[in-house]
């Protein structure tokens, strides 16, 4: 008798009408075969799905060029279809589930004609972890099949694990015609189901990532008492060999991957990588907050990545072995057949094709690589991978960092007075927008806990859930705000960032272990400048002070912005958040 999984796949095939169904086993050999198909049979416009790169410089490396209108997440086409709109909240687009299904059925009918339907069974989380979830995604493009193999624990074992169960997470994906007018990313939290059509890009198409591990999982976390967060997980080893684990939330393209791969400029300190984008946080039996990374790959922003900013990543990209390394919408050096992007060290190559495959002319600020061009690479290839990565229990978190891009106002590092105040800092987080989603770039928007586009339910309830989590923790982590992006009057970053961020992290670790004091300000606790380890850094006293400047009058606008943002949530906004805002106002 057919299993529920087989029945479900069969039903989707009746709807989408693929020419064949391919059950993926997740093997390396299979990845090679699928890549061959992507090079020889599947196309987007005139381009094959994969272009084989110089295999000496980039073993197992391939370039992918997406459809030109399909280069980032599309938040305005992303919906969370709860039974009631109020459950989705002002932070989500909402459609009635019945209506959404009718619409998508129309768009999906026969959409895989002439194509292969890849069946991808995958696990989010270590299979032995009590927190792991079994999932299945269907897709009709080799790029997504290969990306999912790099990003998730994909393979036959998951099919066996699902067996006759019905409670696996379902994702139906088709690139359709890549038509932005026929593109939707629809979530059905009540049914553990995501239905995505019309895009092959990142978070729109790799359904295990933002769709499942954040939007659907955050809703599950609300009901079951845990958190699904847009966070890095790292361990910081101090000169005594003690490792302190941190989680850090930052909006898209605001530095998570770089933080996860940080190479310390402080002697004796070392950062261990556990995750660069998503953390599932549970209260452990010991009353501490434990984190696992449900993914096993990194989908990172290429521009700005260089031997100077992120040498660890540059090496990782050249270490492809069991898993392919994909470059999406990077430029191509036609002389060497290597990928290239803005911000890579060395001279700009003379013979480049741009991200769409056209000859590149270096004029009018024309970028060769797309600003949201990315690489997809296995975390197994990262030389700083923590030995705890494979521990199904995860790691205990001592501090949570919340950051964003703020060219003004927000100090380099600030500690919340307590868990509740930390939640307020997170809830009022803002950031200047980037190319990771299609919208105007560089505009300040509120992005609480970096989850605005990813929280699968009303954020008023989300803040309440965070406050409740604090109650359940015997020793809640300390919460800090960080900002690597403050600028001077010439528009230059004051703080050098990247490897030097270890100096802010060291202060955070010192706070966690009670080694240093702090200075109280209206916005939180900031370092005594003498406690910052700045040796070997070229930063004048004046610029250092600028990084921590708090102008009460400049904060007035911020307070107004937060107030306006909070108001949208009406009755669902916990009173404690309003209380914290009133206290901030009074203290300023
Ligand atoms: P998503 O994958 O979209 O979630 O992004 P992310 O948060 O992982 O951001 P990532 O680390 O990829 O960095 C995005 C951009 O910010 C890149 O161009 C980096 O070079 C740049 N960046 C990262 N860290 C720093 C920093 O400390 N200082 C400065 N100035 N730029 C940084
Ligand atoms: C982000 O935008 O936060 C990303 C890239 O990590 S995507 O997978 O497209 O969501
Ligand atoms: Mn992200």
Coordinates of C-alpha atoms and ligand atoms in Angstrom, one line a residue:
X1 CA 0.0 0.0 0.0
X2 CA 1.2 3.5 -0.8
X3 CA 2.5 5.6 2.1
X4 CA 1.1 9.1 2.8
X5 CA 4.3 10.6 1.3
X6 CA 3.9 8.6 -1.9
X7 CA 0.2 9.6 -2.1
X8 CA 1.1 13.2 -1.6
X9 CA 3.8 13.2 -4.3
X10 CA 1.4 11.4 -6.7
X11 CA -1.3 14.1 -6.1
X12 CA 1.1 16.9 -6.8
X13 CA 2.3 15.2 -9.9
X14 CA -1.3 14.9 -11.1
X15 CA -1.6 18.7 -10.7
X16 CA 1.8 19.7 -12.1
X17 CA 2.1 17.0 -14.8
X18 CA 5.9 16.5 -14.9
X19 CA 7.5 14.3 -17.6
X20 CA 9.2 12.2 -14.9
X21 CA 9.5 12.0 -11.1
X22 CA 13.0 11.6 -9.6
X23 CA 13.2 10.5 -6.0
X24 CA 16.5 11.9 -4.8
X25 CA 18.8 9.8 -2.6
X26 CA 21.1 12.7 -1.7
X27 CA 24.3 10.9 -2.9
X28 CA 27.3 12.6 -4.3
X29 CA 27.0 10.6 -7.5
X30 CA 23.4 11.7 -7.9
X31 CA 24.5 15.4 -7.5
X32 CA 26.9 14.9 -10.4
X33 CA 24.1 13.5 -12.5
X34 CA 21.7 16.3 -11.7
X35 CA 24.4 18.9 -12.4
X36 CA 25.0 17.3 -15.8
X37 CA 21.3 17.7 -16.6
X38 CA 21.5 21.3 -15.4
X39 CA 24.4 21.9 -17.8
X40 CA 22.9 20.1 -20.8
X41 CA 19.2 19.9 -20.6
X42 CA 17.6 22.6 -18.4
X43 CA 17.8 26.3 -19.3
X44 CA 16.8 29.7 -18.1
X45 CA 16.4 31.9 -21.2
X46 CA 19.5 31.0 -23.3
X47 CA 21.6 30.0 -20.4
X48 CA 22.1 26.5 -19.1
X49 CA 21.3 26.2 -15.4
X50 CA 25.0 25.5 -14.5
X51 CA 28.2 26.6 -16.0
X52 CA 31.3 24.5 -15.0
X53 CA 34.0 26.8 -13.4
X54 CA 37.7 26.3 -13.4
X55 CA 37.9 23.1 -11.4
X56 CA 41.5 23.7 -10.3
X57 CA 40.8 27.0 -8.6
X58 CA 37.2 26.0 -7.6
X59 CA 36.8 22.3 -7.2
X60 CA 33.2 21.2 -7.7
X61 CA 32.4 24.8 -8.5
X62 CA 29.5 26.0 -10.8
X63 CA 28.1 29.3 -11.8
X64 CA 24.3 29.7 -12.0
X65 CA 22.6 32.7 -13.7
X66 CA 19.1 33.3 -12.5
X67 CA 16.3 34.8 -14.5
X68 CA 17.0 38.6 -14.6
X69 CA 13.7 39.4 -12.8
X70 CA 14.4 36.8 -10.1
X71 CA 17.4 38.0 -8.0
X72 CA 16.2 38.3 -4.4
X73 CA 13.3 37.4 -2.0
X74 CA 10.1 39.1 -3.0
X75 CA 8.4 40.0 0.3
X76 CA 5.4 41.6 -1.3
X77 CA 4.5 38.3 -3.0
X78 CA 5.0 36.3 0.2
X79 CA 1.9 35.4 2.2
X80 CA 1.2 33.6 5.5
X81 CA -2.3 32.0 5.2
X82 CA -3.6 31.5 8.7
X83 CA -7.3 30.8 9.1
X84 CA -7.7 34.5 10.4
X85 CA -5.8 37.6 9.2
X86 CA -5.3 38.8 12.7
X87 CA -3.1 35.7 13.4
X88 CA -0.8 36.8 10.6
X89 CA -0.6 40.3 12.0
X90 CA 0.4 43.6 10.3
X91 CA 3.9 42.2 9.6
X92 CA 2.6 39.7 7.1
X93 CA 0.6 39.6 3.9
X94 CA -2.4 37.4 4.5
X95 CA -4.8 35.6 2.2
X96 CA -7.6 33.2 3.2
X97 CA -6.2 29.7 2.8
X98 CA -9.0 28.5 0.6
X99 CA -8.7 31.5 -1.7
X100 CA -4.9 31.2 -1.8
X101 CA -5.1 27.5 -2.8
X102 CA -7.6 28.3 -5.6
X103 CA -5.3 31.0 -6.9
X104 CA -2.2 28.7 -6.8
X105 CA -4.0 25.7 -8.2
X106 CA -4.7 27.8 -11.3
X107 CA -1.1 28.9 -11.6
X108 CA 0.3 25.4 -10.9
X109 CA -1.8 23.3 -13.2
X110 CA 0.5 21.6 -15.7
X111 CA 3.4 23.9 -14.7
X112 CA 5.9 21.0 -14.8
X113 CA 5.0 19.8 -18.3
X114 CA 8.2 18.6 -20.0
X115 CA 10.2 19.0 -16.8
X116 CA 11.5 16.7 -14.1
X117 CA 9.9 16.7 -10.7
X118 CA 12.7 16.2 -8.1
X119 CA 11.5 14.8 -4.8
X120 CA 13.8 16.0 -2.1
X121 CA 13.4 14.3 1.3
X122 CA 15.4 16.4 3.9
X123 CA 15.9 16.9 7.6
X124 CA 16.1 20.3 9.3
X125 CA 18.4 19.6 12.3
X126 CA 20.5 16.6 13.2
X127 CA 18.5 13.4 12.7
X128 CA 19.2 12.4 16.4
X129 CA 18.1 15.8 17.7
X130 CA 14.7 15.9 19.5
X131 CA 14.2 19.2 17.8
X132 CA 14.8 18.0 14.2
X133 CA 12.0 17.9 11.6
X134 CA 11.5 15.7 8.5
X135 CA 10.5 17.5 5.4
X136 CA 9.9 16.9 1.7
X137 CA 10.2 19.5 -1.1
X138 CA 9.2 19.0 -4.7
X139 CA 10.9 21.2 -7.3
X140 CA 11.2 21.3 -11.1
X141 CA 14.7 22.8 -11.4
X142 CA 18.2 21.2 -10.9
X143 CA 19.5 24.4 -9.2
X144 CA 17.1 24.1 -6.3
X145 CA 17.7 20.3 -6.0
X146 CA 21.4 20.8 -5.8
X147 CA 21.1 23.8 -3.5
X148 CA 18.9 21.8 -1.1
X149 CA 21.5 19.1 -1.0
X150 CA 24.1 21.6 0.1
X151 CA 21.9 23.4 2.6
X152 CA 20.1 20.5 4.2
X153 CA 20.6 16.9 5.3
X154 CA 18.9 15.4 2.2
X155 CA 18.6 11.7 1.3
X156 CA 17.0 8.3 1.4
X157 CA 17.3 8.0 5.2
X158 CA 14.7 10.8 5.6
X159 CA 12.3 8.9 3.4
X160 CA 12.8 5.9 5.6
X161 CA 12.3 8.0 8.7
X162 CA 9.1 9.4 7.4
X163 CA 7.9 5.9 6.6
X164 CA 4.1 5.8 7.0
X165 CA 3.9 9.1 8.9
X166 CA 1.8 11.9 7.7
X167 CA 3.3 14.7 9.8
X168 CA 6.2 15.6 7.6
X169 CA 6.6 19.2 6.3
X170 CA 5.6 19.6 2.7
X171 CA 6.9 22.1 0.1
X172 CA 5.7 22.3 -3.4
X173 CA 7.9 24.4 -5.6
X174 CA 7.9 25.3 -9.3
X175 CA 9.7 28.0 -11.2
X176 CA 6.7 28.3 -13.4
X177 CA 7.5 30.9 -16.1
X178 CA 9.7 33.1 -13.8
X179 CA 6.9 35.6 -14.2
X180 CA 6.8 38.2 -11.4
X181 CA 3.1 38.6 -12.1
X182 CA 2.5 34.9 -11.5
X183 CA 4.9 34.5 -8.5
X184 CA 3.7 33.7 -5.0
X185 CA 5.3 32.2 -1.9
X186 CA 2.4 31.0 0.2
X187 CA 2.6 29.5 3.7
X188 CA -0.1 27.4 5.3
X189 CA 1.1 27.1 8.9
X190 CA -2.0 25.0 9.9
X191 CA -1.0 22.3 7.4
X192 CA 2.8 22.5 7.6
X193 CA 2.8 23.3 4.0
X194 CA 4.5 25.8 1.7
X195 CA 3.6 26.4 -1.9
X196 CA 5.9 28.5 -4.0
X197 CA 5.7 29.3 -7.7
X198 CA 7.4 31.6 -10.2
X199 CA 10.8 32.1 -8.5
X200 CA 14.0 30.0 -8.3
X201 CA 15.9 32.3 -6.0
X202 CA 17.1 31.7 -2.4
X203 CA 14.5 32.1 0.2
X204 CA 11.7 32.1 -2.3
X205 CA 12.6 28.6 -3.6
X206 CA 14.8 26.7 -1.0
X207 CA 11.8 26.1 1.1
X208 CA 13.7 24.5 4.0
X209 CA 15.3 27.9 4.7
X210 CA 13.2 31.0 5.4
X211 CA 9.8 29.4 4.6
X212 CA 9.9 26.4 6.8
X213 CA 12.7 27.0 9.3
X214 CA 11.6 30.5 10.1
X215 CA 8.0 31.3 9.1
X216 CA 6.4 27.9 9.7
X217 CA 8.8 26.9 12.5
X218 CA 8.3 30.2 14.4
X219 CA 4.5 29.5 14.5
X220 CA 5.2 26.0 15.8
X221 CA 7.6 27.5 18.3
X222 CA 4.9 29.8 19.6
X223 CA 2.6 26.8 20.2
X224 CA 5.3 24.5 21.6
X225 CA 7.4 27.0 23.7
X226 CA 10.5 27.5 21.6
X227 CA 12.0 30.1 19.2
X228 CA 12.9 29.9 15.5
X229 CA 15.2 32.8 14.8
X230 CA 17.2 34.5 12.1
X231 CA 20.5 34.1 13.9
X232 CA 24.1 33.1 13.7
X233 CA 25.5 30.6 16.2
X234 CA 29.2 30.9 17.2
X235 CA 31.5 29.8 20.0
X236 CA 34.2 32.2 21.2
X237 CA 37.3 30.6 22.6
X238 CA 39.3 32.8 25.0
X239 CA 43.0 32.4 25.7
X240 CA 42.2 30.0 28.6
X241 CA 40.5 27.7 26.2
X242 CA 36.9 28.4 27.5
X243 CA 34.3 28.6 24.9
X244 CA 31.3 30.9 25.3
X245 CA 28.4 30.4 22.8
X246 CA 26.5 33.4 21.3
X247 CA 23.6 33.8 18.9
X248 CA 23.2 36.9 16.8
X249 CA 20.3 38.3 14.9
X250 CA 20.9 40.7 12.1
X251 CA 18.8 41.5 9.1
X252 CA 19.6 40.1 5.6
X253 CA 23.0 41.2 4.3
X254 CA 24.0 42.8 7.6
X255 CA 26.9 40.6 8.5
X256 CA 25.8 37.2 9.9
X257 CA 27.8 35.0 7.6
X258 CA 30.9 37.2 8.2
X259 CA 30.4 37.0 11.9
X260 CA 30.0 33.3 11.7
X261 CA 33.3 33.0 9.9
X262 CA 35.2 35.7 11.8
X263 CA 39.0 35.4 12.0
X264 CA 40.0 37.0 15.2
X265 CA 42.6 39.9 15.2
X266 CA 43.0 39.4 18.9
X267 CA 45.7 37.0 19.9
X268 CA 44.4 34.0 21.8
X269 CA 40.8 34.4 20.7
X270 CA 39.2 32.1 18.2
X271 CA 35.7 32.0 16.7
X272 CA 34.1 28.6 16.1
X273 CA 31.3 28.4 13.5
X274 CA 28.0 26.6 14.1
X275 CA 25.5 28.5 11.9
X276 CA 25.2 31.6 9.8
X277 CA 21.5 32.2 9.3
X278 CA 19.0 30.2 11.4
X279 CA 18.9 29.1 15.0
X280 CA 16.2 27.0 16.8
X281 CA 16.3 27.9 20.4
X282 CA 14.9 25.6 23.1
X283 CA 14.8 25.7 26.9
X284 CA 17.1 22.8 28.0
X285 CA 16.5 20.6 31.0
X286 CA 19.1 22.7 32.8
X287 CA 17.1 25.9 32.4
X288 CA 19.5 27.3 29.9
X289 CA 18.8 28.3 26.3
X290 CA 20.1 25.8 23.8
X291 CA 20.6 26.4 20.1
X292 CA 20.8 24.2 17.0
X293 CA 21.4 25.2 13.5
X294 CA 18.8 23.3 11.3
X295 CA 20.9 23.8 8.2
X296 CA 24.2 22.3 7.0
X297 CA 25.1 24.9 4.4
X298 CA 25.8 28.6 3.9
X299 CA 24.0 30.8 1.4
X300 CA 26.2 33.9 1.6
X301 CA 26.4 37.3 0.0
X302 CA 29.3 37.4 -2.5
X303 CA 30.1 41.1 -3.0
X304 CA 32.4 42.4 -0.4
X305 CA 33.8 38.9 0.4
X306 CA 37.6 38.9 0.0
X307 CA 40.8 37.6 1.5
X308 CA 40.9 40.8 3.5
X309 CA 37.3 40.8 4.8
X310 CA 36.6 37.1 5.1
X311 CA 39.6 34.9 4.3
X312 CA 38.0 32.0 6.0
X313 CA 35.1 32.0 3.4
X314 CA 37.5 32.6 0.5
X315 CA 39.3 29.4 1.4
X316 CA 36.0 27.5 2.0
X317 CA 34.8 28.4 -1.5
X318 CA 37.9 26.7 -2.9
X319 CA 37.5 23.6 -0.8
X320 CA 34.6 22.0 -2.6
X321 CA 34.7 18.2 -2.2
X322 CA 31.7 16.1 -1.4
X323 CA 29.3 18.9 -1.9
X324 CA 29.3 21.3 -4.9
X325 CA 30.0 25.0 -4.5
X326 CA 27.5 27.2 -6.4
X327 CA 27.9 30.8 -7.4
X328 CA 24.7 32.6 -8.3
X329 CA 24.7 35.8 -10.3
X330 CA 28.4 36.4 -9.9
X331 CA 30.4 37.8 -12.8
X332 CA 32.7 35.5 -14.7
X333 CA 36.4 36.1 -15.5
X334 CA 36.5 34.9 -19.1
X335 CA 40.3 34.5 -19.1
X336 CA 40.4 32.2 -16.1
X337 CA 36.9 30.8 -15.9
X338 CA 36.6 31.9 -12.3
X339 CA 33.8 33.8 -10.6
X340 CA 34.3 37.4 -9.7
X341 CA 32.4 40.1 -7.7
X342 CA 32.9 43.7 -6.5
X343 CA 35.1 43.9 -3.4
X344 CA 37.2 40.8 -4.3
X345 CA 40.9 41.7 -3.8
X346 CA 43.3 42.4 -6.6
X347 CA 42.8 44.2 -9.9
X348 CA 39.5 44.1 -11.7
X349 CA 39.9 41.5 -14.4
X350 CA 40.0 42.9 -18.0
X351 CA 37.7 40.4 -19.6
X352 CA 34.5 39.9 -17.6
X353 CA 31.0 38.9 -18.4
X354 CA 28.4 40.3 -16.0
X355 CA 25.9 38.4 -13.9
X356 CA 23.6 38.0 -16.9
X357 CA 26.4 36.7 -19.1
X358 CA 26.9 39.9 -21.2
X359 CA 30.3 41.4 -21.8
X360 CA 30.9 43.8 -18.9
X361 CA 31.8 47.5 -19.5
X362 CA 33.2 49.2 -16.5
X363 CA 31.1 52.4 -16.8
X364 CA 28.3 54.3 -15.0
X365 CA 28.8 52.4 -11.8
X366 CA 27.5 49.3 -13.6
X367 CA 28.1 46.3 -11.4
X368 CA 29.5 43.2 -12.9
X369 CA 28.1 40.9 -10.1
X370 CA 24.6 41.4 -8.9
X371 CA 24.6 43.1 -5.5
X372 CA 22.7 40.1 -4.1
X373 CA 24.9 37.6 -5.9
X374 CA 25.6 34.7 -3.6
X375 CA 27.5 31.4 -3.0
X376 CA 26.1 28.2 -1.7
X377 CA 28.6 26.1 0.2
X378 CA 28.7 23.2 2.7
X379 CA 29.4 24.1 6.3
X380 CA 31.5 20.8 6.4
X381 CA 34.1 22.6 4.3
X382 CA 34.6 25.4 6.9
X383 CA 37.9 24.9 8.7
X384 CA 36.5 26.7 11.8
X385 CA 33.5 24.4 12.1
X386 CA 32.8 23.8 15.8
X387 CA 33.2 20.3 17.1
X388 CA 29.8 20.7 18.7
X389 CA 28.2 21.2 15.3
X390 CA 27.2 17.5 15.2
X391 CA 26.0 17.4 18.8
X392 CA 22.3 16.8 18.5
X393 CA 21.7 18.8 21.7
X394 CA 23.2 21.9 20.3
X395 CA 25.1 24.5 22.4
X396 CA 24.1 26.6 25.4
X397 CA 23.7 30.3 24.6
X398 CA 25.2 32.9 27.0
X399 CA 24.4 36.0 25.0
X400 CA 22.1 37.1 22.2
X401 CA 23.2 39.9 19.9
X402 CA 20.9 42.0 17.9
X403 CA 22.2 44.2 15.1
X404 CA 21.5 46.1 12.0
X405 CA 22.9 48.7 9.6
X406 CA 22.6 52.0 11.3
X407 CA 24.8 54.8 9.8
X408 CA 23.8 57.0 12.7
X409 CA 22.7 56.9 16.3
X410 CA 23.2 53.3 17.4
X411 CA 26.4 52.7 19.4
X412 CA 28.9 49.9 18.6
X413 CA 27.7 47.8 21.5
X414 CA 25.0 48.2 24.2
X415 CA 23.9 45.7 26.8
X416 CA 20.2 45.5 27.8
X417 CA 19.5 46.0 31.5
X418 CA 17.8 42.6 31.8
X419 CA 15.9 40.1 29.6
X420 CA 12.8 42.3 29.3
X421 CA 14.8 45.4 28.3
X422 CA 16.8 43.2 25.9
X423 CA 13.5 42.1 24.3
X424 CA 12.6 45.8 24.0
X425 CA 16.0 46.5 22.3
X426 CA 15.3 43.6 19.9
X427 CA 11.7 44.7 19.2
X428 CA 12.8 48.2 18.4
X429 CA 15.7 47.1 16.2
X430 CA 16.0 49.0 12.9
X431 CA 18.2 48.6 9.8
X432 CA 18.9 50.3 6.5
X433 CA 17.5 48.1 3.8
X434 CA 19.8 46.0 1.5
X435 CA 19.7 44.2 -1.8
X436 CA 18.7 40.9 -0.2
X437 CA 15.1 41.6 -0.9
X438 CA 13.5 43.6 -3.8
X439 CA 12.8 47.1 -2.4
X440 CA 14.3 50.5 -2.2
X441 CA 17.8 50.2 -0.7
X442 CA 19.2 52.2 2.2
X443 CA 15.9 53.2 3.8
X444 CA 15.6 52.7 7.6
X445 CA 13.0 50.1 8.5
X446 CA 12.1 48.6 11.8
X447 CA 13.1 45.0 11.8
X448 CA 12.5 43.4 15.2
X449 CA 15.0 40.6 16.0
X450 CA 15.8 40.7 12.2
X451 CA 12.6 38.7 11.9
X452 CA 10.2 41.2 10.2
X453 CA 10.1 39.3 6.9
X454 CA 10.3 35.9 8.6
X455 CA 8.0 35.8 11.6
X456 CA 5.1 33.5 10.6
X457 CA 2.5 35.2 12.9
X458 CA 1.6 38.5 14.5
X459 CA 4.7 40.1 15.9
X460 CA 2.8 41.5 18.9
X461 CA 2.3 37.9 20.0
X462 CA 5.9 37.2 19.1
X463 CA 7.2 39.8 21.6
X464 CA 4.9 38.3 24.2
X465 CA 6.4 34.9 23.4
X466 CA 10.0 36.2 23.9
X467 CA 9.0 37.7 27.3
X468 CA 7.5 34.3 28.3
X469 CA 10.7 32.5 27.2
X470 CA 12.6 34.6 29.6
X471 CA 10.3 33.5 32.4
X472 CA 11.1 29.8 31.6
X473 CA 14.8 30.3 31.6
X474 CA 16.6 29.8 34.9
X475 CA 19.6 31.8 33.5
X476 CA 18.5 33.8 30.5
X477 CA 21.3 34.9 28.2
X478 CA 22.2 38.6 28.3
X479 CA 20.9 40.6 25.3
X480 CA 23.1 43.1 23.5
X481 CA 22.7 45.5 20.5
X482 CA 25.6 45.8 18.1
X483 CA 26.2 48.1 15.1
X484 CA 29.2 47.7 12.9
X485 CA 28.0 50.3 10.4
X486 CA 28.1 53.7 12.1
X487 CA 29.4 56.3 9.6
X488 CA 31.3 59.6 9.9
X489 CA 30.4 62.9 8.3
X490 CA 32.2 61.7 5.1
X491 CA 30.1 58.6 4.8
X492 CA 32.9 56.3 5.8
X493 CA 32.5 53.4 8.3
X494 CA 34.0 54.5 11.6
X495 CA 34.6 50.9 12.8
X496 CA 36.7 48.7 10.6
X497 CA 34.4 45.7 11.2
X498 CA 35.0 42.1 10.1
X499 CA 37.9 40.5 12.1
X500 CA 38.1 43.5 14.4
X501 CA 34.5 42.8 15.6
X502 CA 36.2 40.3 17.9
X503 CA 37.0 43.3 20.2
X504 CA 33.3 44.0 20.7
X505 CA 32.7 40.2 21.2
X506 CA 35.4 40.0 23.8
X507 CA 33.7 42.8 25.8
X508 CA 30.4 40.8 25.5
X509 CA 32.1 37.6 26.7
X510 CA 33.8 39.6 29.6
X511 CA 30.3 40.9 30.6
X512 CA 28.9 37.4 30.5
X513 CA 31.6 36.1 32.9
X514 CA 31.4 39.2 35.1
X515 CA 34.9 40.3 34.3
X516 CA 34.2 43.9 33.5
X517 CA 31.7 46.6 34.6
X518 CA 29.7 48.9 32.4
X519 CA 28.4 52.5 32.2
X520 CA 24.7 53.1 32.5
X521 CA 23.1 55.3 29.8
X522 CA 19.4 55.9 29.0
X523 CA 19.6 53.3 26.2
X524 CA 21.4 50.6 28.1
X525 CA 24.9 49.6 29.4
X526 CA 27.9 50.6 27.4
X527 CA 31.6 49.7 27.9
X528 CA 34.0 51.8 29.9
X529 CA 36.3 52.6 27.1
X530 CA 39.3 51.3 29.1
X531 CA 37.7 47.8 29.1
X532 CA 37.8 47.6 25.3
X533 CA 40.9 45.8 24.0
X534 CA 42.0 48.0 21.1
X535 CA 45.7 47.4 20.9
X536 CA 47.1 47.2 17.4
X537 CA 44.1 49.0 16.0
X538 CA 44.3 52.3 14.3
X539 CA 41.3 54.1 15.8
X540 CA 41.7 57.6 17.3
X541 CA 40.1 58.5 20.7
X542 CA 37.8 60.9 18.9
X543 CA 36.5 58.3 16.5
X544 CA 36.1 55.8 19.3
X545 CA 34.0 58.2 21.3
X546 CA 31.9 58.9 18.2
X547 CA 31.1 55.2 18.1
X548 CA 29.4 55.4 21.5
X549 CA 27.9 58.9 21.2
X550 CA 24.4 59.2 22.5
X551 CA 22.7 62.4 21.6
X552 CA 19.4 62.6 23.5
X553 CA 17.9 64.9 20.9
X554 CA 18.9 62.6 18.0
X555 CA 17.1 59.8 19.9
X556 CA 13.8 61.7 19.8
X557 CA 13.1 60.7 16.2
X558 CA 14.1 57.2 17.0
X559 CA 11.6 57.1 19.9
X560 CA 8.9 58.4 17.6
X561 CA 9.7 55.8 15.0
X562 CA 9.5 53.0 17.5
X563 CA 6.2 54.4 18.9
X564 CA 4.7 54.4 15.4
X565 CA 5.9 50.9 14.7
X566 CA 4.6 49.5 18.0
X567 CA 1.2 51.1 17.4
X568 CA 0.4 48.9 14.5
X569 CA 0.2 45.9 16.8
X570 CA -2.6 47.4 18.9
X571 CA -3.9 45.1 21.6
X572 CA -1.4 42.4 20.8
X573 CA 1.6 44.5 21.9
X574 CA 2.6 43.5 25.4
X575 CA 2.2 46.4 27.9
X576 CA 5.8 45.8 29.0
X577 CA 7.1 47.0 25.6
X578 CA 5.2 50.3 26.0
X579 CA 6.6 50.6 29.6
X580 CA 10.1 50.2 28.3
X581 CA 9.5 52.8 25.6
X582 CA 8.1 55.3 28.3
X583 CA 11.2 54.6 30.5
X584 CA 13.5 55.3 27.6
X585 CA 11.7 58.5 26.8
X586 CA 11.8 59.7 30.4
X587 CA 15.5 58.8 30.8
X588 CA 16.5 60.7 27.6
Ligands
LIG1 P1 22.0 37.1 4.6 O1 22.6 35.9 4.1 O2 21.2 37.9 3.7 O3 21.1 36.8 5.8 O4 23.2 38.1 5.1 P2 24.2 38.2 6.3 O5 23.6 38.8 7.5 O6 24.8 36.8 6.5 O7 25.3 39.2 5.7 P3 26.8 38.9 5.3 O8 27.7 38.5 6.4 O9 26.8 38.1 4.0 O10 27.3 40.4 4.9 C1 26.6 41.2 4.0 C2 27.4 42.3 3.5 O11 27.9 43.1 4.6 C3 28.7 41.9 2.8 O12 28.9 42.7 1.6 C4 29.8 42.1 3.8 O13 31.0 42.3 3.2 C5 29.3 43.3 4.6 N1 29.8 43.2 6.0 C6 29.7 42.1 6.8 N2 30.3 42.4 8.0 C7 30.7 43.7 8.0 C8 31.4 44.5 8.9 O14 31.7 44.1 10.1 N3 31.6 45.8 8.5 C9 31.2 46.2 7.3 N4 31.5 47.5 7.0 N5 30.6 45.4 6.4 C10 30.3 44.2 6.7
LIG2 C1 18.3 36.5 3.6 O1 17.8 37.2 2.8 O2 18.2 36.7 4.9 C2 19.1 35.3 3.2 C3 19.0 35.0 1.8 O3 19.7 34.6 4.0 S1 17.6 34.1 1.4 O4 17.8 32.7 1.4 O5 17.2 34.5 0.0 O6 16.5 34.4 2.3
LIG3 MN1 19.5 35.4 6.1

